[in-house]
PDB file of C-alpha atoms and ligand atoms in Angstrom:
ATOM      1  CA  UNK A 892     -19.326  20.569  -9.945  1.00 38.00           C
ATOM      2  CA  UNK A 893     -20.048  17.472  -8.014  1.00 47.00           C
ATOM      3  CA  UNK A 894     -21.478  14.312  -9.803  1.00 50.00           C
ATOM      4  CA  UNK A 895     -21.959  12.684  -6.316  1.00 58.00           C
ATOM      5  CA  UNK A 896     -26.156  12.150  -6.976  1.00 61.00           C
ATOM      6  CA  UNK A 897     -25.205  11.091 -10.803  1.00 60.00           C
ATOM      7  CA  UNK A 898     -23.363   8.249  -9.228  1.00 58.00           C
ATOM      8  CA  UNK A 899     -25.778   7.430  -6.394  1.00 69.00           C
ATOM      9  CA  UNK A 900     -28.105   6.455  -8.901  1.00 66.00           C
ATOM     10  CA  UNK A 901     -26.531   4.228 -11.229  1.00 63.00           C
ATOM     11  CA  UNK A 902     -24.472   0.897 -10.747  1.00 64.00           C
ATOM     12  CA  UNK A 903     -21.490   1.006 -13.173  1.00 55.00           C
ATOM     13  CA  UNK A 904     -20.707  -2.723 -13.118  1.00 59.00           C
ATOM     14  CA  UNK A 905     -24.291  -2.929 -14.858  1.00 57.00           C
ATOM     15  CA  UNK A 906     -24.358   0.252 -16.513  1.00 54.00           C
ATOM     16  CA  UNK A 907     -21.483   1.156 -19.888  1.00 55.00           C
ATOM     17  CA  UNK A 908     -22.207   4.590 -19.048  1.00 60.00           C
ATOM     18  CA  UNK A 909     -19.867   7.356 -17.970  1.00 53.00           C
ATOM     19  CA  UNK A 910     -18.678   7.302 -14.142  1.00 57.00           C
ATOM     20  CA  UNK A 911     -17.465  10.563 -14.341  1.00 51.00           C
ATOM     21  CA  UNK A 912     -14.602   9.237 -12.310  1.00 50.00           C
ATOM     22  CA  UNK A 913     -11.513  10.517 -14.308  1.00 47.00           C
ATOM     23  CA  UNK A 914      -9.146  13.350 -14.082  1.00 47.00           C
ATOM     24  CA  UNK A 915     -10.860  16.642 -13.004  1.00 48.00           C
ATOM     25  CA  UNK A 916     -11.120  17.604 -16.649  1.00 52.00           C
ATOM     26  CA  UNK A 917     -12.707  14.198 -18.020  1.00 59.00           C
ATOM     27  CA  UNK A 918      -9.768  12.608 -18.797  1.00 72.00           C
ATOM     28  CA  UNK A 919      -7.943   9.309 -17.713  1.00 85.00           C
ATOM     29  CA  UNK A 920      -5.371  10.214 -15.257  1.00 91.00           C
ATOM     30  CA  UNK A 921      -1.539   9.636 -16.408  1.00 95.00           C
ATOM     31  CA  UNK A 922       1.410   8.185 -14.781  1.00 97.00           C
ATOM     32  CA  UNK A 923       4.842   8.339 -15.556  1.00 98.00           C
ATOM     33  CA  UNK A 924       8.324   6.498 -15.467  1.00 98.00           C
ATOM     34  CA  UNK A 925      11.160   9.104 -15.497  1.00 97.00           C
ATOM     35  CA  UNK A 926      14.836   7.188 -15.382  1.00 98.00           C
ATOM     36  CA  UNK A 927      17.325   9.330 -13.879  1.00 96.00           C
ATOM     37  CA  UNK A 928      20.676   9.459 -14.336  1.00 95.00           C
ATOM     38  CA  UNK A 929      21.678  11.344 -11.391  1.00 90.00           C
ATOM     39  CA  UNK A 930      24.264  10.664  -8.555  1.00 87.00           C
ATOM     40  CA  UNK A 931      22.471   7.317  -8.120  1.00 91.00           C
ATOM     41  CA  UNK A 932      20.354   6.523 -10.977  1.00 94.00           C
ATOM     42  CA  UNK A 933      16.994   5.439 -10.150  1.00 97.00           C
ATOM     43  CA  UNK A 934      13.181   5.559 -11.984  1.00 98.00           C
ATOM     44  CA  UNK A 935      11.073   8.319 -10.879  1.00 97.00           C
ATOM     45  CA  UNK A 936       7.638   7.281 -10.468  1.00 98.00           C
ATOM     46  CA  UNK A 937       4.522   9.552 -10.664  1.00 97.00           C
ATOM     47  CA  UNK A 938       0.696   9.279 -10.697  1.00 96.00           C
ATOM     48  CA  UNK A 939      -1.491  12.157 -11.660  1.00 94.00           C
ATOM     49  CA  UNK A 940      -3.548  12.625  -8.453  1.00 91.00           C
ATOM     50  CA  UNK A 941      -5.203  16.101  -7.110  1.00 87.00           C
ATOM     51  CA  UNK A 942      -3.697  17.970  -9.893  1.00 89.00           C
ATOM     52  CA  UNK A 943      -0.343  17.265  -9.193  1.00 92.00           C
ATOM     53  CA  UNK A 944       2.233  14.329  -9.866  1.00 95.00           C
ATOM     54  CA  UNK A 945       2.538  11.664  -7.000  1.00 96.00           C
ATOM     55  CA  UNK A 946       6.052  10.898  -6.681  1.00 96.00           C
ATOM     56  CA  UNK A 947       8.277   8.221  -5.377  1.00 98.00           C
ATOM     57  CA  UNK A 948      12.127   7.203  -6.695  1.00 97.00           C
ATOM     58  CA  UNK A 949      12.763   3.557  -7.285  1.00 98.00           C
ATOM     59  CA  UNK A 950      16.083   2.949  -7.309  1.00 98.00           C
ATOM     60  CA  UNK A 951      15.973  -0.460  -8.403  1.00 97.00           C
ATOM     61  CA  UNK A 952      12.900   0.529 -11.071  1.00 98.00           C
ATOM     62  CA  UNK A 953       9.734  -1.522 -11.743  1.00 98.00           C
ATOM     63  CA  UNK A 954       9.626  -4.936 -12.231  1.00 98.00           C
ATOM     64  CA  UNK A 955       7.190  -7.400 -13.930  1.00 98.00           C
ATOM     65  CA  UNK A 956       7.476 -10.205 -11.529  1.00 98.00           C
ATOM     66  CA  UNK A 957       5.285 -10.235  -8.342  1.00 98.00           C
ATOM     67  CA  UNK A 958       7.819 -11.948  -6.705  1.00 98.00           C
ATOM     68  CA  UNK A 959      10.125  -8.677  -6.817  1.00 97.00           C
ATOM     69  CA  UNK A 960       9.566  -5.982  -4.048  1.00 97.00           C
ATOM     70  CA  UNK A 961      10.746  -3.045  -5.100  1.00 98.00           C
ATOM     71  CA  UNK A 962      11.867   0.341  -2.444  1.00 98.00           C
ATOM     72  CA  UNK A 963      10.223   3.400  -3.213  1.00 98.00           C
ATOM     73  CA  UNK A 964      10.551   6.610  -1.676  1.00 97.00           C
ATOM     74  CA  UNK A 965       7.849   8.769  -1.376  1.00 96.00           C
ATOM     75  CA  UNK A 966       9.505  12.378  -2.816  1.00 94.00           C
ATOM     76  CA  UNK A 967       8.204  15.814  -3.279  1.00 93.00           C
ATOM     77  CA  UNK A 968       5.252  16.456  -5.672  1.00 93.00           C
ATOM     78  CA  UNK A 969       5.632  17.332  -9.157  1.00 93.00           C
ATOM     79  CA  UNK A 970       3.872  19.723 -11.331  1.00 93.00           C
ATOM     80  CA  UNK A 971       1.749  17.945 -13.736  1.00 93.00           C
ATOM     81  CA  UNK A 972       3.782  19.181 -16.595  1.00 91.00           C
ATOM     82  CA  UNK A 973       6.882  18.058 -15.580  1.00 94.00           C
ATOM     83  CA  UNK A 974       5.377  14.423 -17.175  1.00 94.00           C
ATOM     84  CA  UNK A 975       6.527  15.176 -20.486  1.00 93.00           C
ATOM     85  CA  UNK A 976      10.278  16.706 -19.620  1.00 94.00           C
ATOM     86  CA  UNK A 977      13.323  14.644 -20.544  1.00 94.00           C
ATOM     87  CA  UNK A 978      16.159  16.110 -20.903  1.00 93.00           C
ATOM     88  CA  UNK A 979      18.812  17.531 -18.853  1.00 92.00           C
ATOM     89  CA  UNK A 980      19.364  19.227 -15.450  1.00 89.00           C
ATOM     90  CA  UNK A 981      22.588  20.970 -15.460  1.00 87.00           C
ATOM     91  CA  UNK A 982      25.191  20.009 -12.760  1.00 87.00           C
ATOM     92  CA  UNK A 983      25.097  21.988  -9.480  1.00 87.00           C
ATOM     93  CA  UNK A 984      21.506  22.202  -9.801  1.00 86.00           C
ATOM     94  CA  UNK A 985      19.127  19.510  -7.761  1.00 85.00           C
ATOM     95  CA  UNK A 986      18.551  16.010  -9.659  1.00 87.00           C
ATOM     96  CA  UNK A 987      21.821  16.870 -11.836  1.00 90.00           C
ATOM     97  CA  UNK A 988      21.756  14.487 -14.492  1.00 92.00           C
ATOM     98  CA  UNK A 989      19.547  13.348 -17.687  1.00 95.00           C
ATOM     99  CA  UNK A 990      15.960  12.397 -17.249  1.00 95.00           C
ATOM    100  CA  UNK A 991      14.665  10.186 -19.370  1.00 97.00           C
ATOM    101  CA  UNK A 992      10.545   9.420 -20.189  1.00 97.00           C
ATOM    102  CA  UNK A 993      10.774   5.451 -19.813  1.00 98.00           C
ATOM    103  CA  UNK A 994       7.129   4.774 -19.916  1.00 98.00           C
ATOM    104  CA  UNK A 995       4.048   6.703 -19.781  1.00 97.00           C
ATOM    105  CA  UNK A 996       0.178   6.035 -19.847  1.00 97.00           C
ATOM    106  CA  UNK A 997      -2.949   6.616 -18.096  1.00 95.00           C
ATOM    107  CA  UNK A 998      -3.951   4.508 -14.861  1.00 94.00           C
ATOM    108  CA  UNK A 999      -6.903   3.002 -13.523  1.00 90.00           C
ATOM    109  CA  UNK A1000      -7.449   3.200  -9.689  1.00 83.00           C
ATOM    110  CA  UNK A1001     -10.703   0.547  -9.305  1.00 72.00           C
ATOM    111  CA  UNK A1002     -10.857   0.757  -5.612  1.00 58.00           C
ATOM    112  CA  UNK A1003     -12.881   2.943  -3.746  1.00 50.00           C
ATOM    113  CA  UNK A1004     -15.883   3.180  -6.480  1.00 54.00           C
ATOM    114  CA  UNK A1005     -18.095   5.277  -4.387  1.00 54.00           C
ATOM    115  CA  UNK A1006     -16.771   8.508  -3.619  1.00 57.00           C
ATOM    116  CA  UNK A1007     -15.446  11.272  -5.620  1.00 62.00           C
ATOM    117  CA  UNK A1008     -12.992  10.764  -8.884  1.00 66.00           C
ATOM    118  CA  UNK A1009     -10.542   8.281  -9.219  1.00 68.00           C
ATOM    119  CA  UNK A1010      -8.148  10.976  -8.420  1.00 69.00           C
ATOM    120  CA  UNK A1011      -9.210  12.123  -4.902  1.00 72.00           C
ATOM    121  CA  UNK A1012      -9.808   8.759  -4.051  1.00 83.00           C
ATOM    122  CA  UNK A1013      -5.704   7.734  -4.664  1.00 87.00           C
ATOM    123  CA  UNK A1014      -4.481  10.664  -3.098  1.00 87.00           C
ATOM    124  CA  UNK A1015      -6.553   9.649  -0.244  1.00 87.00           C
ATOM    125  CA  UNK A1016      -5.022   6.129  -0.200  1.00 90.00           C
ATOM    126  CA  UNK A1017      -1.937   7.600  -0.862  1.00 92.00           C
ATOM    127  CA  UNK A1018      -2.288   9.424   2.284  1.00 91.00           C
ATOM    128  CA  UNK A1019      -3.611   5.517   3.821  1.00 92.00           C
ATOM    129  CA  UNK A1020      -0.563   4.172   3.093  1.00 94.00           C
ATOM    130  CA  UNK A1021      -1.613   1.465   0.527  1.00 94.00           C
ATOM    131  CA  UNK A1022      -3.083   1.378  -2.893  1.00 93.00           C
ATOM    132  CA  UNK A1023      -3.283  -0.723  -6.308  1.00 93.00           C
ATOM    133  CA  UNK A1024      -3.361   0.907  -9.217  1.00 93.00           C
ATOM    134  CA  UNK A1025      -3.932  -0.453 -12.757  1.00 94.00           C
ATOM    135  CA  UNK A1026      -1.130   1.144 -15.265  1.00 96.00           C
ATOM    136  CA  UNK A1027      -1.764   1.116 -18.915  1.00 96.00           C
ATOM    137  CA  UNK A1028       1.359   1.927 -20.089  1.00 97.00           C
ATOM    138  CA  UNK A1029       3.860   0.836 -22.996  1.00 97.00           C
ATOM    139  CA  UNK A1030       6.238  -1.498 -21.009  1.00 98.00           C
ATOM    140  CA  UNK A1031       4.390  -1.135 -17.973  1.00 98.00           C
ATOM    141  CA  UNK A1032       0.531  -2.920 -17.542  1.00 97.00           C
ATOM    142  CA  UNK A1033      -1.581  -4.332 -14.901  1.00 96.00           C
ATOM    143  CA  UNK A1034      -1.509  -3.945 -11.643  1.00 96.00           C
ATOM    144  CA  UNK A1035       0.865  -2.447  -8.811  1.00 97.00           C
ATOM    145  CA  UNK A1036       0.510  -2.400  -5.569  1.00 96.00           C
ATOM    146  CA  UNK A1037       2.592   0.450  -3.449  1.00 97.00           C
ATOM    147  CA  UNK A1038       2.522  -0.207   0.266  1.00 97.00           C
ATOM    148  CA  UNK A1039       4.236   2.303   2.990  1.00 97.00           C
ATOM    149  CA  UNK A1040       6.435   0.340   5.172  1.00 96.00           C
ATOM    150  CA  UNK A1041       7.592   3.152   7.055  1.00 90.00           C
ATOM    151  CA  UNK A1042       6.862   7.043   7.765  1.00 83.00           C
ATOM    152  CA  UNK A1043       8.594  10.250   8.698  1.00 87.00           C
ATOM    153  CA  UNK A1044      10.349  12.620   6.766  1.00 86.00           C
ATOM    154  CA  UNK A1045      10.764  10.351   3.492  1.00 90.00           C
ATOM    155  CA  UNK A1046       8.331   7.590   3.940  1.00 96.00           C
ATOM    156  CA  UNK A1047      10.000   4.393   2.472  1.00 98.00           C
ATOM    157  CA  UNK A1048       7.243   2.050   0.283  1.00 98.00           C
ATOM    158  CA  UNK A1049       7.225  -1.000  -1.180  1.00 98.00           C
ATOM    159  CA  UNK A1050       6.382  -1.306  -5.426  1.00 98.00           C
ATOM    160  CA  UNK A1051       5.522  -4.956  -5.977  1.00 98.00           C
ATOM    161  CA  UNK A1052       3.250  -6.120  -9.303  1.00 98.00           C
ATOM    162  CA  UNK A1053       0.334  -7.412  -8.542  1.00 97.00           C
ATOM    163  CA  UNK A1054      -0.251 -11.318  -9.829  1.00 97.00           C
ATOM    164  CA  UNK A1055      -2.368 -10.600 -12.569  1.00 95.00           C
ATOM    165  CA  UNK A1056      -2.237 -11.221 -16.549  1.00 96.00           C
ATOM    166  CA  UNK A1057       0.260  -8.815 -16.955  1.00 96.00           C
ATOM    167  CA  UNK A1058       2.512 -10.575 -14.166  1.00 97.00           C
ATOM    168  CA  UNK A1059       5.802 -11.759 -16.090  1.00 97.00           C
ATOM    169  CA  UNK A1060       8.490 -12.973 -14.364  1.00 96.00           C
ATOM    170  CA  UNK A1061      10.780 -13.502 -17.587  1.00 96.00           C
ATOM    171  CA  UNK A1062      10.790 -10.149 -18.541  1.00 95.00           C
ATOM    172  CA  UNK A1063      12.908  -7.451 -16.982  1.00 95.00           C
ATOM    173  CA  UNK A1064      11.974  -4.344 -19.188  1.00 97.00           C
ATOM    174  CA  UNK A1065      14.397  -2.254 -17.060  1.00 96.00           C
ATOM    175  CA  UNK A1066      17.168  -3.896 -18.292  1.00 95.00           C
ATOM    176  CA  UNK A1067      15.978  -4.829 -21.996  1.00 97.00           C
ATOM    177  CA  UNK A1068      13.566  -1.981 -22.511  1.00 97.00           C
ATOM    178  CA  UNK A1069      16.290   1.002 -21.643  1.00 96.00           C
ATOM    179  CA  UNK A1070      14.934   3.726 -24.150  1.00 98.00           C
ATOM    180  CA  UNK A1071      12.802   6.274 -24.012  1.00 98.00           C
ATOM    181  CA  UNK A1072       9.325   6.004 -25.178  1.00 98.00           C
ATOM    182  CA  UNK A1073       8.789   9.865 -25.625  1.00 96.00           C
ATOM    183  CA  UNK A1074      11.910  10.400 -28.283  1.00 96.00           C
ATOM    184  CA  UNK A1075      13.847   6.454 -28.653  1.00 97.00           C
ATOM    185  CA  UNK A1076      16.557   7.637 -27.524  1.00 97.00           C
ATOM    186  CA  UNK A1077      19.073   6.426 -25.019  1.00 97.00           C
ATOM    187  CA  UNK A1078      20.059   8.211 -21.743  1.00 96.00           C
ATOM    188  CA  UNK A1079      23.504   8.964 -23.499  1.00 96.00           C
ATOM    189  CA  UNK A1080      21.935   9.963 -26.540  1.00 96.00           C
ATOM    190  CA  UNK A1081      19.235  12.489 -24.700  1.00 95.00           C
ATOM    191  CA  UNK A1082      22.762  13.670 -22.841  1.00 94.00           C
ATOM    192  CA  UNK A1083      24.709  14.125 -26.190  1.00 93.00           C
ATOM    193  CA  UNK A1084      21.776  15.868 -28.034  1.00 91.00           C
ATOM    194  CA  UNK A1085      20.465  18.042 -25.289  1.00 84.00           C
ATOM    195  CA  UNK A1086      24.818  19.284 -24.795  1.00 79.00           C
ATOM    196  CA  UNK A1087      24.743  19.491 -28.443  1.00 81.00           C
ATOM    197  CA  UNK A1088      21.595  22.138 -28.632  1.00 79.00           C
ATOM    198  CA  UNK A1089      22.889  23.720 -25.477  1.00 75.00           C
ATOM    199  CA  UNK A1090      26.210  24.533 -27.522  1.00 78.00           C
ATOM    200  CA  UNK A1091      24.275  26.065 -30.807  1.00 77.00           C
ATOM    201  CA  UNK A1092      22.445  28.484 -28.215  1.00 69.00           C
TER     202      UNK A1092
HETATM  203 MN1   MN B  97      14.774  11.696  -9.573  1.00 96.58          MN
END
């Protein structure tokens, strides 16, 4: 059901009430952080967008300071589900490795107040080539700008934090901040553990 005329009618800088621009189902939508130890370890980045996970690897992995551009390339979508899975993929199989949930949270995307959810409206400017979103994560807040730099088969974008509040060039959370925020564990000990249950099956 659309909630196009609902918005038509009402300003929601002026107005605290409902936009009605969330996830299809009413709620925020959620990002992820996945590290992955695979043949090259990188962070797996995701936005909940059209029902599916938005998807880009950072090898390099977020940083705080707006100084730092960061590569990204744009991968495959991602089942929504696949938000919550840390553990590990066995060799021979694609991704090989342990995956790790390094931060998680919902997002705000504040552009582009006038048409459909917050949702359609990134995977549009996905689609653009440029968007800011605003992450409300646990290592991870404020706002990040992604920019395409370059197309074809795996379009190659740029993560850079935008200069807000949040901005903190003195912290590095992907080298202090290595565990996961899902279980506390470290990638060795998600590797260990995850062998270990494998083992008692
Ligand atoms: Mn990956």
């Amino acid at each position: 059901m659309s909630t196009d005329t609902y918005r038509k009618k009402r300003d929601f800088s002026r107005s605290p009430e409902p936009s009605g621009r969330r996830g299809g189902n009413g709620r925020q939508p959620r990002f992820v952080i996945q590290r992955h130890d695979a043949s090259n370890e990188h962070y797996d980045f995701r936005l909940e967008a059209d029902g599916v996970l938005k998807s880009w690897a950072v090898p390099r992995g977020p940083s705080t300071d707006p100084r730092e551009k960061r590569l990204a390339v744009e991968v495959e979508d991602h089942p929504l589900d696949y938000a919550d899975f840390e553990g590990v993929i066995p060799e021979g199989e694609y991704g090989a490795g342990t995956v790790m949930v390094w931060d998680r949270g919902t997002y705000d995307y504040p552009a582009g107040k006038d048409e459909g959810t917050q949702e359609s409206n990134v995977a549009a400017a996905i689609k653009s080539g440029h968007l800011v979103v605003n992450l409300r994560g646990e290592k991870l807040r404020g706002g990040y700008a992604l920019q395409r730099m370059r197309g074809g088969k795996k379009p190659q974008w740029l993560l850079v934090k935008i200069n807000d509040d949040q901005a903190d060039a003195r912290r590095n959370p992907v080298s202090t901040q290595g565990k996961s925020v899902l279980s506390g564990r470290t990638l060795k000990q998600i590797a260990r553990e995850e062998k270990d249950t494998a083992e008692s099956r």
